Coordinates of C-alpha atoms in Angstrom, one line a residue:
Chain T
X244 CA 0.0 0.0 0.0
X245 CA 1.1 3.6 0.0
X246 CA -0.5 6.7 1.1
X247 CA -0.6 9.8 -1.7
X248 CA -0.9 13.3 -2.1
X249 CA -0.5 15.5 -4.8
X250 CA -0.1 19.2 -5.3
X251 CA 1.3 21.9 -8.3
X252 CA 3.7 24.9 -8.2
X253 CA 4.7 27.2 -10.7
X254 CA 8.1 26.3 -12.3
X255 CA 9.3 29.5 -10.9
X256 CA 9.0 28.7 -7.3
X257 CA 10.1 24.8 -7.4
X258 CA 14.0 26.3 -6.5
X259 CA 12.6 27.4 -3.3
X260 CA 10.4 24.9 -2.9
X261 CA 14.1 22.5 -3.2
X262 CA 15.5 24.7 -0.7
X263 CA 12.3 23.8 1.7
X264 CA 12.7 19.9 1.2
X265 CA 16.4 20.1 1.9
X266 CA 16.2 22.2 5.1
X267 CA 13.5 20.0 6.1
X268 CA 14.9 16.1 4.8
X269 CA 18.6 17.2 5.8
X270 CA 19.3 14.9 2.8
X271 CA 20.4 15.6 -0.6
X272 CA 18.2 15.4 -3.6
X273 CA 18.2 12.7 -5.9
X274 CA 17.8 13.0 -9.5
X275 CA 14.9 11.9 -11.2
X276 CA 14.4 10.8 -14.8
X277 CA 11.9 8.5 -15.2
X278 CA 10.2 7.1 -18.7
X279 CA 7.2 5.7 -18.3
X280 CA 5.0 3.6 -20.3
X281 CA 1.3 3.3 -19.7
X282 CA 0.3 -0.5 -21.3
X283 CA -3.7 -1.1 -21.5
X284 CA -4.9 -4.8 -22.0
X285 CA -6.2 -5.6 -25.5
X286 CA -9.3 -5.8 -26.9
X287 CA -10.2 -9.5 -26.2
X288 CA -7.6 -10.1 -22.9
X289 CA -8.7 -10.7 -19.5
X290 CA -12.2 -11.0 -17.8
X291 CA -12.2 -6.9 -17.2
X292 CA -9.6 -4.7 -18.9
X293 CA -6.1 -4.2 -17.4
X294 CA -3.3 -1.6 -16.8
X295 CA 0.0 -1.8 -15.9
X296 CA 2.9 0.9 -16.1
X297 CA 6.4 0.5 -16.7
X298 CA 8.9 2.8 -14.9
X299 CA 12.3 3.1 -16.7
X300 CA 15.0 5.0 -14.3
X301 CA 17.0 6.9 -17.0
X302 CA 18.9 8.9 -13.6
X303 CA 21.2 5.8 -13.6
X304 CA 24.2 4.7 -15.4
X305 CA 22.5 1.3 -16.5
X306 CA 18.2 2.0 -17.1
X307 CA 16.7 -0.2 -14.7
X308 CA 12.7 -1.4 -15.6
X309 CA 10.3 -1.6 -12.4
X310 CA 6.7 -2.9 -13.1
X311 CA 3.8 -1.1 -10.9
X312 CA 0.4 -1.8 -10.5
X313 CA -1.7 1.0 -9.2
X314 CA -5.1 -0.8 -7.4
X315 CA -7.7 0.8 -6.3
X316 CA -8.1 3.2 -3.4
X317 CA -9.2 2.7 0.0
X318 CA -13.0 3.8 -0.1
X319 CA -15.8 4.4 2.6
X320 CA -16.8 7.0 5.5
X321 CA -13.1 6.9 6.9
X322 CA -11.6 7.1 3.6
X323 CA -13.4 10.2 3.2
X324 CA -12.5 12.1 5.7
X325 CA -8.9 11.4 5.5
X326 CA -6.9 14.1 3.5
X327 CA -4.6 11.2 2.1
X328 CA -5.1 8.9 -0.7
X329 CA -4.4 4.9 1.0
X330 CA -4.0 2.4 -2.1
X331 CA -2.3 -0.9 -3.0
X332 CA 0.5 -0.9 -4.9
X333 CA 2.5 -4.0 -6.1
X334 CA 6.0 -2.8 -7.9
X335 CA 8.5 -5.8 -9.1
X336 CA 11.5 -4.4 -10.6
X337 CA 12.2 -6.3 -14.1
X338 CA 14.9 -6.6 -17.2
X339 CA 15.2 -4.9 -19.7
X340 CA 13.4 -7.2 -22.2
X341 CA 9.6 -6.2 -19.9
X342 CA 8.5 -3.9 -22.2
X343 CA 8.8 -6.7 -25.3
X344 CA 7.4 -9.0 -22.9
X345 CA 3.9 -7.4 -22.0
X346 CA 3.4 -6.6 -25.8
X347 CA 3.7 -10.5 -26.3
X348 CA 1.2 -11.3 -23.4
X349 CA -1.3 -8.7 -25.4
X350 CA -0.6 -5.3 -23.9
X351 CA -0.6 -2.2 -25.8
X352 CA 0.7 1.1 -25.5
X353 CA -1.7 3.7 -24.1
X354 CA 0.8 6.8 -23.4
X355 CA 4.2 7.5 -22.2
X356 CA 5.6 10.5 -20.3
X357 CA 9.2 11.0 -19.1
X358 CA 8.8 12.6 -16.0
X359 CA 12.3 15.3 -14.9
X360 CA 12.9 16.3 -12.5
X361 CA 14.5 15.5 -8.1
X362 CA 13.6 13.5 -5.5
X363 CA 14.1 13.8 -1.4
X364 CA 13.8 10.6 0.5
X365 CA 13.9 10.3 4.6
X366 CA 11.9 9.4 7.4
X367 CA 9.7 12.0 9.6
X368 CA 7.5 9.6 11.4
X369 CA 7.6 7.3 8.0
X370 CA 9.5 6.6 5.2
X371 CA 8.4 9.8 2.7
X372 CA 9.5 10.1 -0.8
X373 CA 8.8 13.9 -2.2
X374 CA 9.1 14.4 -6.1
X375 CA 9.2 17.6 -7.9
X376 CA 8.6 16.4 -11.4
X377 CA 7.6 18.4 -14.6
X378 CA 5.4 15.6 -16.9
X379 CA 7.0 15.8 -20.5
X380 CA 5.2 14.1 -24.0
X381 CA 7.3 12.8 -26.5
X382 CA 6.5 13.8 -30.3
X383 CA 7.3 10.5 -31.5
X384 CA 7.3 6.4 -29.8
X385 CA 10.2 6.5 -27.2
X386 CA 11.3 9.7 -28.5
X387 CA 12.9 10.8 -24.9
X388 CA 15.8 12.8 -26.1
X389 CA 12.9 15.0 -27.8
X390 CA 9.8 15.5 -25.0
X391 CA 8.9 18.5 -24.2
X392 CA 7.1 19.6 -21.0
X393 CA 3.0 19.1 -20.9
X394 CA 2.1 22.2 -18.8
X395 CA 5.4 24.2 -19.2
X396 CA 5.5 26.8 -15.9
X397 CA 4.2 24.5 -13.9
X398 CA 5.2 21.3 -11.7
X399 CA 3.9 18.5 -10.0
X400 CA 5.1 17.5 -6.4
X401 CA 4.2 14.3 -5.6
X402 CA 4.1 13.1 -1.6
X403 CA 4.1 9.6 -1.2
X404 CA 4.4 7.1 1.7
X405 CA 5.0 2.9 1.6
X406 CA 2.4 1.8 3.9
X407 CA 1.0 -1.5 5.5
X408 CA -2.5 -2.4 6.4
X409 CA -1.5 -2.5 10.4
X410 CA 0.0 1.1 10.1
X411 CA -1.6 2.8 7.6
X412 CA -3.2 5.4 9.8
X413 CA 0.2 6.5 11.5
X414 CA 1.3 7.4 8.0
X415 CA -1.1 9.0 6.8
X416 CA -1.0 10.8 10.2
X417 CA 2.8 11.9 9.1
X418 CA 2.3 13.0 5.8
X419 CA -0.2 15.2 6.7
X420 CA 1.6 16.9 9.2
X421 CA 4.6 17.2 6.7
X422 CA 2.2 18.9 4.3
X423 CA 1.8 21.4 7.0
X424 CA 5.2 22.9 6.4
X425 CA 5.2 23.0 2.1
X426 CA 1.4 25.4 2.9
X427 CA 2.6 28.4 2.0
X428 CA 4.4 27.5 -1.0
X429 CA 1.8 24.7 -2.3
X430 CA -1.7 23.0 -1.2
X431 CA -1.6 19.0 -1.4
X432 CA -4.1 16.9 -1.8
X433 CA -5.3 13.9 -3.0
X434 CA -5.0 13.3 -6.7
X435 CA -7.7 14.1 -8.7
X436 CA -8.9 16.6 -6.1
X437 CA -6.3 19.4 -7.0
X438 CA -6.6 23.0 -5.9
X439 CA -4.2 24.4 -8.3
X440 CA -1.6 27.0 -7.4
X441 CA -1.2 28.8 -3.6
X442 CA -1.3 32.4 -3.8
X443 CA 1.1 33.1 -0.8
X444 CA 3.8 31.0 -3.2
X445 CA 5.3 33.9 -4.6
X446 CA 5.6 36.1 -1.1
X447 CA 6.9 32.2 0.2
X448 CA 9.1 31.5 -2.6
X449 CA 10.8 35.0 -2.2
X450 CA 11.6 34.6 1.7
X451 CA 12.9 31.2 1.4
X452 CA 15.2 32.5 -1.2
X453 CA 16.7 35.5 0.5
X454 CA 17.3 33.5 3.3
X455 CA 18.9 30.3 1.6
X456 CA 16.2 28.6 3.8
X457 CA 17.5 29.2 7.1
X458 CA 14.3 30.8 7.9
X459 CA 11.5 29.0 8.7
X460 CA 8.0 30.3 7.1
Chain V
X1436 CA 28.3 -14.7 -11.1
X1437 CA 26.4 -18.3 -10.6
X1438 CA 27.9 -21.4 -11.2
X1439 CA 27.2 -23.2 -14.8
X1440 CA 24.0 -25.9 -14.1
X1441 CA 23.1 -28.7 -16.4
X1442 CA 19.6 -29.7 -16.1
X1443 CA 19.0 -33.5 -17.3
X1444 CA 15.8 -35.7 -16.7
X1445 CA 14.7 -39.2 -16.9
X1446 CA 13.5 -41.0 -20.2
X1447 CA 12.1 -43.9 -19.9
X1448 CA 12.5 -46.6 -22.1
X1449 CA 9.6 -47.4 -24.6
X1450 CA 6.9 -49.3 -22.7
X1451 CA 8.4 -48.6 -19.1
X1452 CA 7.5 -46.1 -16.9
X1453 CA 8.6 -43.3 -14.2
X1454 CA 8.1 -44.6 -10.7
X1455 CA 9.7 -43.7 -7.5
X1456 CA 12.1 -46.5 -7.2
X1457 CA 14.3 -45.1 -10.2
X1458 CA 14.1 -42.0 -8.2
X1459 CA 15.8 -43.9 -5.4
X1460 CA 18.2 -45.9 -7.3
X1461 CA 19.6 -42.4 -8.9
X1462 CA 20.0 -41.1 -4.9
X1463 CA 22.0 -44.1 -4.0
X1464 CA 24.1 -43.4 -7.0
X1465 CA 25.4 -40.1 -6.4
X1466 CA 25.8 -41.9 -2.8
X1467 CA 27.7 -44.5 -4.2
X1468 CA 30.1 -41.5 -6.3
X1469 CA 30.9 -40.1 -2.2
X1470 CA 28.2 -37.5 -3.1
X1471 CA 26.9 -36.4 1.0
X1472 CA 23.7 -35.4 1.3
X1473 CA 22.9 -31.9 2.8
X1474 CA 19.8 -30.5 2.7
X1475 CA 16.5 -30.2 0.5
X1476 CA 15.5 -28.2 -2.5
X1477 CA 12.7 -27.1 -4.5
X1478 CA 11.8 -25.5 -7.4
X1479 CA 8.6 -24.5 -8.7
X1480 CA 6.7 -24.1 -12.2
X1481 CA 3.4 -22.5 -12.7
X1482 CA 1.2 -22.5 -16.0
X1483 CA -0.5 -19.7 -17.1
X1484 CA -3.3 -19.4 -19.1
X1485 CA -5.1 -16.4 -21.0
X1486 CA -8.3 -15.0 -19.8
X1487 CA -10.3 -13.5 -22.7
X1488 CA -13.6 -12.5 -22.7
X1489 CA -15.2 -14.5 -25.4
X1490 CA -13.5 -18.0 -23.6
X1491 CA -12.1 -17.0 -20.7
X1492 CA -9.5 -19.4 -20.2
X1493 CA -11.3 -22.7 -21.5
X1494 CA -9.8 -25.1 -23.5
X1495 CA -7.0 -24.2 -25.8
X1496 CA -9.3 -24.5 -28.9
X1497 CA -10.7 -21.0 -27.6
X1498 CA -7.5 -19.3 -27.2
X1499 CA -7.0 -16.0 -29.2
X1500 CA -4.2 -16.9 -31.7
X1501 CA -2.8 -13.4 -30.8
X1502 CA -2.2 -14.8 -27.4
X1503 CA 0.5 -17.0 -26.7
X1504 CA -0.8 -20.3 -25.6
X1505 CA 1.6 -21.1 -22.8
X1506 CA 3.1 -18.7 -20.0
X1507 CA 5.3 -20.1 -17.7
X1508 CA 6.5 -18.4 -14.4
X1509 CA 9.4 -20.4 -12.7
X1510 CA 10.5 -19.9 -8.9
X1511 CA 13.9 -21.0 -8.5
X1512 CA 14.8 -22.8 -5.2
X1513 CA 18.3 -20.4 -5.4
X1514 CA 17.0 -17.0 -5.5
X1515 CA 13.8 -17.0 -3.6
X1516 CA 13.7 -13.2 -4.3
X1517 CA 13.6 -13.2 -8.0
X1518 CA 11.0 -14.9 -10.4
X1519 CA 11.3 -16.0 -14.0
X1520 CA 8.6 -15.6 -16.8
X1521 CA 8.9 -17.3 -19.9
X1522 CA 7.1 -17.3 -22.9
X1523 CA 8.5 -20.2 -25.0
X1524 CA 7.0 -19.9 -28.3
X1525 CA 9.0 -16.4 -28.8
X1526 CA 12.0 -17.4 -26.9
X1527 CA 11.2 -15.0 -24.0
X1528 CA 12.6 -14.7 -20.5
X1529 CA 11.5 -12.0 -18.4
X1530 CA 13.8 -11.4 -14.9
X1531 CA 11.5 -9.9 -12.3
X1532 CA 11.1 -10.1 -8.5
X1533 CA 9.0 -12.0 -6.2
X1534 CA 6.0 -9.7 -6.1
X1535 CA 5.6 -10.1 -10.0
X1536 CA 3.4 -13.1 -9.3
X1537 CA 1.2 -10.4 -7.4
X1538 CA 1.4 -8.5 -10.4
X1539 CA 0.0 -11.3 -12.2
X1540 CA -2.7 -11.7 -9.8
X1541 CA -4.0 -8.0 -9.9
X1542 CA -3.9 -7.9 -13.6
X1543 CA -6.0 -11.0 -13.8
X1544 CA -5.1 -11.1 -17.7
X1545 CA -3.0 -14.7 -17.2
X1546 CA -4.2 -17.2 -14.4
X1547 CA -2.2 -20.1 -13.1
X1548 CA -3.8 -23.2 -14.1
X1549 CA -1.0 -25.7 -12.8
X1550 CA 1.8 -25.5 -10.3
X1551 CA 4.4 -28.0 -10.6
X1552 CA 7.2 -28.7 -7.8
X1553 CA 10.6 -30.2 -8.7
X1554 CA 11.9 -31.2 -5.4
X1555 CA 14.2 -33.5 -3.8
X1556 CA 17.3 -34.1 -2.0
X1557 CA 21.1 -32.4 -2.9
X1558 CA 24.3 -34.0 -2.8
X1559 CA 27.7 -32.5 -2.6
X1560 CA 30.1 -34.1 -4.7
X1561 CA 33.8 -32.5 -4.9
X1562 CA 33.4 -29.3 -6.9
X1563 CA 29.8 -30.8 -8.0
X1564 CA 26.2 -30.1 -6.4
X1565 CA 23.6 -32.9 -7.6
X1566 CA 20.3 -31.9 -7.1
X1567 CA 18.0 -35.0 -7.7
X1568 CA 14.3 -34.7 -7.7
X1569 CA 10.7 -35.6 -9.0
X1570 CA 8.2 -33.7 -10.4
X1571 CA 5.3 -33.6 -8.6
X1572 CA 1.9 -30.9 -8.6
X1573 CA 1.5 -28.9 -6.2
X1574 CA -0.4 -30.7 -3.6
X1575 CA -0.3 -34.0 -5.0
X1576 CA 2.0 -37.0 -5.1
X1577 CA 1.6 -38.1 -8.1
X1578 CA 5.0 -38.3 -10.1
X1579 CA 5.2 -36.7 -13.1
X1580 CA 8.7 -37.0 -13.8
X1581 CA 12.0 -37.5 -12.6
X1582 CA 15.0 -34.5 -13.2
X1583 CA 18.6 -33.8 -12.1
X1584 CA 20.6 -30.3 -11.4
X1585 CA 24.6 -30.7 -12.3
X1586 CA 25.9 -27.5 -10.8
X1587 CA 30.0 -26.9 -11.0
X1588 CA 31.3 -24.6 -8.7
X1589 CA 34.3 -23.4 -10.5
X1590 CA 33.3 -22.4 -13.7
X1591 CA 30.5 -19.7 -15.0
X1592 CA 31.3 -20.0 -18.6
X1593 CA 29.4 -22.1 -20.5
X1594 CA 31.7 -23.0 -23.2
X1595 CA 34.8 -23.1 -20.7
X1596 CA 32.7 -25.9 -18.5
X1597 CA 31.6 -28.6 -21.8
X1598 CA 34.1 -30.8 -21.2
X1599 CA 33.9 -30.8 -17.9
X1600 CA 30.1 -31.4 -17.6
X1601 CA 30.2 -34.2 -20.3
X1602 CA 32.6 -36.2 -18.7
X1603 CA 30.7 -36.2 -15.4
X1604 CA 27.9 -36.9 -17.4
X1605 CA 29.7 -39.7 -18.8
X1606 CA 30.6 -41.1 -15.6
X1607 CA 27.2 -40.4 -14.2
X1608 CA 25.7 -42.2 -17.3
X1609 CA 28.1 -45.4 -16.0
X1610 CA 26.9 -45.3 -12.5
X1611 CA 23.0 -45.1 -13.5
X1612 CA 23.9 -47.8 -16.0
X1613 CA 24.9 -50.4 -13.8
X1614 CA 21.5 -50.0 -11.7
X1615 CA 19.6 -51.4 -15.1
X1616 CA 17.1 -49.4 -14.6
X1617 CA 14.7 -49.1 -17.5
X1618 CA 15.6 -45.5 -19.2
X1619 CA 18.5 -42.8 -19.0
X1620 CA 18.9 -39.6 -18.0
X1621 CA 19.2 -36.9 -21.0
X1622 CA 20.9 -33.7 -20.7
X1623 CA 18.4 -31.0 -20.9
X1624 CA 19.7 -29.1 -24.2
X1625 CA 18.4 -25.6 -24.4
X1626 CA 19.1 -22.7 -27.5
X1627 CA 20.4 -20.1 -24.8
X1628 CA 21.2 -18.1 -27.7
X1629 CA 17.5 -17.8 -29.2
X1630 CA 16.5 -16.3 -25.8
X1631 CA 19.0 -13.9 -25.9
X1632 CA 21.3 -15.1 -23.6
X1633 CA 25.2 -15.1 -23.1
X1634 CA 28.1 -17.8 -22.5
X1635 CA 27.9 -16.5 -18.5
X1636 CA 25.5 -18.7 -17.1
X1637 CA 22.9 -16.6 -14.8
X1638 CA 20.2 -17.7 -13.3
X1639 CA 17.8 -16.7 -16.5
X1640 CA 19.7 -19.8 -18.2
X1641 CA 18.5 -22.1 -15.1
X1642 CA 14.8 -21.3 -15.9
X1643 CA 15.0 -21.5 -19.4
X1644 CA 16.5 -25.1 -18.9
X1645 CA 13.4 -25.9 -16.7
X1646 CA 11.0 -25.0 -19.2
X1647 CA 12.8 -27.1 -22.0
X1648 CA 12.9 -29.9 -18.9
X1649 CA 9.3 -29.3 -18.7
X1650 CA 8.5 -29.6 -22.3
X1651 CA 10.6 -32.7 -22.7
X1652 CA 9.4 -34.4 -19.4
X1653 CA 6.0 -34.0 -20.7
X1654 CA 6.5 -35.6 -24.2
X1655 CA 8.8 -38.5 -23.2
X1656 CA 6.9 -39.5 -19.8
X1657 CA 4.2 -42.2 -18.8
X1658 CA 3.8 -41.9 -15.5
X1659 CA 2.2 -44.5 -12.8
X1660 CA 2.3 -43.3 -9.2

């Protein structure tokens, strides 16, 4: 399982928004360049239709492939009220060959992004993984050298948070107190529910920047 | 980098069949070459089949000729954390991790139909490991076959380790021989290079082996319990 939350920021403000994560992690940021490739069952295969992505890291001096199925989300009246998306998740990393391999079993290609972008990674009260990303297309099939962004001027941060089905609530309990501290400079919530761009960014942004992010907000 | 594994499995002779006393008699052989005994192993097959919507995984008469008719996944008893999907008719091995079966089982596009365990005892032999085992399903005794692992600690090269493996075939072949037991064990020869795969043996070349194993067991064998 892993708990989600989901948020934009304007392109200009994701440097402060790096200096934030680092004074808060105390880690250094990871790159991230990820391809991935969105396969859809086809036509005639399985009982209901299927999806599965494919993750290529492209940050690393060898590509490594990781398969991940997104399931469904946790639903009813305490789903609700919680600000945090719980779903299961199931990731197996995989060679090289995988993408080859689910066009044999009958996948097909729905879309593919490559996603730019960093990465912090450390534990406050759980494991939490920020990414800053911006979501780029690519004008032709695989065509990474070439993509260009999707929404130029703006970002996507992504929150997310392995979780279990015994602890679940205490990590959705931390990443919602962790969202407390990225407020002024973006709103996160759960995906599909976005509340687009924070007006205090700019006035947020600014401070963090004059004081290298000693400061807090 | 693994050691270099030769997979062979029992053939019968014409008329005669697999039973669990040949079984024995190729254990007391690899006793009989000072092979000790050390432990337990197992390996596991599982056969997928294609769920579509105008069959949904019936007979194979119904499957979609798009769809390959045979998936195999293959656990190996030497990397419990990886798994091994292989999709013979185009020569395909996919290297994932253990969760892939979960994968699998969210998808719900492929369904295991049949598990099959190769399991026995292992011997240690010099710079040999003899892994001798039946075939069994899962949850059943009912032997479906009879297989051996060859496993040479020194080498990882599969060209380098030939001569090496054939004449402890050969002398294997002798022992076995001299039980006069109705059949013979045959080396499990798989086209590595059609799957894609290099002279450095790695586990990928293990599970392909099993699956040509498999294929073979199932044409040559007559079983009775």
């Amino acid at each position: 399982m892993e708990c989600v939350v989901q948020g934009i920021i304007e392109t200009q403000h994701v440097e402060a928004l790096e200096v934030l994560l680092h004074g808060l992690s105390g880690v250094p940021k990871e790159r991230v360049r990820v391809h991935e490739l969105c396969l859809k069952s086809g036509p005639n295969l399985g009982v209901v239709p299927s999806e599965v992505r494919l993750l290529c890291d492209l940050a690393q001096p060898t590509p490594s492939w990781t398969i991940r199925h997104v399931g469904g989300a946790m639903r009813g009246a305490g789903a609700e009220q919680i600000s945090v998306l719980v779903r299961t998740i199931v990731e197996s990393k995989a060679s090289k060959n995988v993408l080859h391999y689910f066009y044999t079993l009958g996948y097909k290609l729905d879309h593919e992004l490559l996603k730019i972008g960093f990465a912090f990674r450390f534990h406050r009260g759980a494991q939490i993984i920020v990414t800053v990303t911006s979501t780029n297309k690519m004008p032709r099939l695989h065509a990474t050298d070439e993509a260009v962004p999707v929404t130029p001027g703006i970002q996507l941060v992504e929150i997310t948070a392995p979780a279990a089905a015994d602890n679940y609530n205490d990590v959705v309990s931390a990443v919602s107190a962790f969202c407390e501290y990225l407020a002024p400079l973006l709103h996160l919530s759960k995906p599909g529910h976005s509340t687009g761009i924070v007006a205090t960014a700019g006035a947020a942004a600014a401070s963090l920047m004059s004081s290298g992010g000693g400061k807090t907000l | 980098m693994p050691p270099v594994k030769w997979l062979m499995h029992w053939h019968p002779s014409p008329g005669a069949t697999v039973n669990s006393q040949i079984l024995s008699e190729a254990c007391g052989c690899a006793e009989s070459l000072g092979g000790s005994k050390d432990g337990r192993w197992k390996t596991s097959i599982f056969f997928y089949r294609a769920m579509t919507r105008d069959g949904a995984g019936g007979p194979a008469g119904q499957q979609h000729p798009d769809l390959p008719r045979e998936l195999l996944g293959v656990a190996l008893h030497e990397r419990p954390g990886l798994y091994f999907s292989i999709v013979r008719a185009q020569r395909l091995v996919l290297q994932a991790d253990a969760a892939f079966p979960q994968v699998m089982e969210k998808l719900q596009s492929y369904r295991i139909r049949v598990a099959l365990n190769f399991e026995g005892f292992q011997y240690q032999l010099g710079d040999f490991c003899l892994r001798i085992g039946k075939c069994v399903p899962n949850n059943s005794e009912a032997l479906r076959g009879i297989m051996m692992e060859v496993e040479y600690y020194p080498l990882s090269s599969i060209e380098k380790s030939k001569a090496v493996m054939e004449d402890f075939f050969d002398i294997w072949q002798e022992t076995v021989a001299k039980k006069s037991l109705p059949g013979q064990f045959i080396h499990v020869d798989s086209s590595f290079s059609d799957y894609g795969l290099s002279d450095q043996y790695s586990c990928q070349h293990t599970a392909v082996q099993y699956a040509t194993c498999l294929q073979q067991l199932m044409a040559a064998v007559t079983v009775r319990g």
